[in-house]
mmCIF file of C-alpha atoms in Angstrom:
data_model
loop_
_atom_site.group_PDB
_atom_site.id
_atom_site.type_symbol
_atom_site.label_atom_id
_atom_site.label_comp_id
_atom_site.label_asym_id
_atom_site.label_seq_id
_atom_site.Cartn_x
_atom_site.Cartn_y
_atom_site.Cartn_z
ATOM 1 C CA MET D 8 19.624 37.090 23.255
ATOM 2 C CA TRP D 9 16.015 36.055 23.496
ATOM 3 C CA THR D 10 16.137 33.218 25.937
ATOM 4 C CA VAL D 11 17.142 33.038 29.677
ATOM 5 C CA ASP D 12 19.684 30.323 29.394
ATOM 6 C CA GLU D 13 20.327 29.911 25.765
ATOM 7 C CA THR D 14 19.262 26.219 26.013
ATOM 8 C CA LEU D 15 17.906 24.076 23.139
ATOM 9 C CA PRO D 16 14.469 23.683 24.569
ATOM 10 C CA GLU D 17 14.243 27.404 25.228
ATOM 11 C CA VAL D 18 15.289 28.183 21.656
ATOM 12 C CA ILE D 19 12.673 25.778 20.156
ATOM 13 C CA SER D 20 10.079 27.034 22.516
ATOM 14 C CA PHE D 21 10.843 30.701 21.484
ATOM 15 C CA LEU D 22 10.764 29.836 17.773
ATOM 16 C CA SER D 23 7.463 28.075 18.212
ATOM 17 C CA GLY D 24 5.993 31.060 20.279
ATOM 18 C CA VAL D 25 7.134 33.555 17.694
ATOM 19 C CA ASP D 26 5.719 31.452 14.818
ATOM 20 C CA TYR D 27 2.432 31.041 16.459
ATOM 21 C CA ALA D 28 2.255 34.888 17.486
ATOM 22 C CA ARG D 29 3.018 35.793 13.793
ATOM 23 C CA GLN D 30 0.253 33.485 12.673
ATOM 24 C CA VAL D 31 -2.307 34.956 15.024
ATOM 25 C CA ALA D 32 -1.206 38.446 14.316
ATOM 26 C CA THR D 33 -1.559 38.150 10.425
ATOM 27 C CA PRO D 34 -4.492 40.187 9.464
ATOM 28 C CA GLU D 35 -7.531 38.299 8.057
ATOM 29 C CA GLY D 36 -7.205 38.115 4.212
ATOM 30 C CA ASP D 37 -3.478 38.461 4.461
ATOM 31 C CA THR D 38 -1.257 35.374 3.758
ATOM 32 C CA TYR D 39 1.185 34.235 6.568
ATOM 33 C CA ASP D 40 4.511 34.018 4.806
ATOM 34 C CA GLY D 41 6.228 32.162 7.952
ATOM 35 C CA GLY D 42 9.573 33.794 7.161
ATOM 36 C CA SER D 43 12.830 32.101 8.587
ATOM 37 C CA THR D 44 10.966 31.212 11.809
ATOM 38 C CA ARG D 45 8.561 28.817 10.053
ATOM 39 C CA ALA D 46 11.231 27.619 7.672
ATOM 40 C CA LEU D 47 13.377 26.458 10.600
ATOM 41 C CA LEU D 48 10.516 24.803 12.234
ATOM 42 C CA ASP D 49 9.634 23.026 9.018
ATOM 43 C CA TRP D 50 13.169 21.835 8.831
ATOM 44 C CA LEU D 51 12.932 20.453 12.416
ATOM 45 C CA THR D 52 9.728 18.768 11.434
ATOM 46 C CA ALA D 53 11.161 17.161 8.216
ATOM 47 C CA GLU D 54 14.432 16.108 9.858
ATOM 48 C CA PHE D 55 13.247 14.885 13.357
ATOM 49 C CA SER D 56 9.561 13.981 13.325
ATOM 50 C CA VAL D 57 8.416 10.425 13.899
ATOM 51 C CA LEU D 58 5.215 9.289 12.151
ATOM 52 C CA GLY D 59 2.304 9.158 14.684
ATOM 53 C CA MET D 60 3.843 11.655 17.114
ATOM 54 C CA ALA D 61 3.329 15.429 17.522
ATOM 55 C CA ALA D 62 6.092 17.138 15.377
ATOM 56 C CA ASN D 63 7.769 18.988 18.176
ATOM 57 C CA ALA D 64 7.664 15.855 20.627
ATOM 58 C CA ASN D 65 10.932 14.491 19.270
ATOM 59 C CA TRP D 66 12.860 17.571 17.914
ATOM 60 C CA ILE D 67 15.045 17.880 20.865
ATOM 61 C CA ALA D 68 15.835 14.244 21.398
ATOM 62 C CA GLY D 69 16.510 13.950 17.649
ATOM 63 C CA LEU D 70 18.761 17.016 17.622
ATOM 64 C CA ARG D 71 20.651 15.795 20.557
ATOM 65 C CA ASP D 72 21.105 12.341 19.041
ATOM 66 C CA ARG D 73 22.306 13.722 15.679
ATOM 67 C CA TYR D 74 24.559 16.517 16.967
ATOM 68 C CA GLY D 75 25.585 15.221 20.412
ATOM 69 C CA THR D 76 25.295 18.445 22.333
ATOM 70 C CA ASP D 77 22.938 21.262 22.524
ATOM 71 C CA GLN D 78 25.473 23.603 21.551
ATOM 72 C CA ALA D 79 26.299 21.673 18.369
ATOM 73 C CA ALA D 80 22.443 21.305 17.647
ATOM 74 C CA LEU D 81 21.991 25.117 18.105
ATOM 75 C CA ALA D 82 25.032 25.627 15.677
ATOM 76 C CA ALA D 83 23.306 23.361 13.206
ATOM 77 C CA MET D 84 20.287 25.341 13.441
ATOM 78 C CA GLN D 85 22.112 28.588 12.903
ATOM 79 C CA GLU D 86 23.739 27.231 9.943
ATOM 80 C CA TYR D 87 20.348 26.154 8.454
ATOM 81 C CA ALA D 88 18.837 29.476 9.044
ATOM 82 C CA GLY D 89 21.894 31.053 7.341
ATOM 83 C CA SER D 90 21.328 28.943 4.301
ATOM 84 C CA LEU D 91 17.845 30.202 3.612
ATOM 85 C CA PRO D 92 17.456 32.375 0.532
ATOM 86 C CA ALA D 93 18.137 36.083 0.800
ATOM 87 C CA ASP D 94 14.328 36.773 0.199
ATOM 88 C CA VAL D 95 13.264 34.962 3.370
ATOM 89 C CA ASP D 96 12.392 37.195 6.264
ATOM 90 C CA ARG D 97 15.287 36.889 8.727
ATOM 91 C CA ARG D 98 14.225 39.246 11.524
ATOM 92 C CA PHE D 99 13.868 36.240 13.877
ATOM 93 C CA GLU D 100 16.841 34.327 12.717
ATOM 94 C CA ILE D 101 18.927 32.739 15.553
ATOM 95 C CA GLY D 102 21.747 35.178 16.332
ATOM 96 C CA TYR D 103 20.420 38.050 14.466
ATOM 97 C CA ALA D 104 21.452 41.555 15.940
ATOM 98 C CA GLU D 105 20.907 44.997 14.592
#
């Protein structure tokens, strides 16, 4: 819904962009809670980062290695997002529709 071709790199770029925009838009003095977007990026960092490399430099390769296809990796990301506690902001969850 939010990407042109629904590819894994596009989804990760979108999530990173939303997270950055939400950080920048947080009024001074307020705490950025991150919500589901930050939780998903933190999961990618924890699962697929290699010491000494930028966190997002190896997410896509790691996801493809573990899940085999971009579609399976996206499904894993959706599953993780769906497992987040109910109090986590899910407005930007993968697959969310009003």
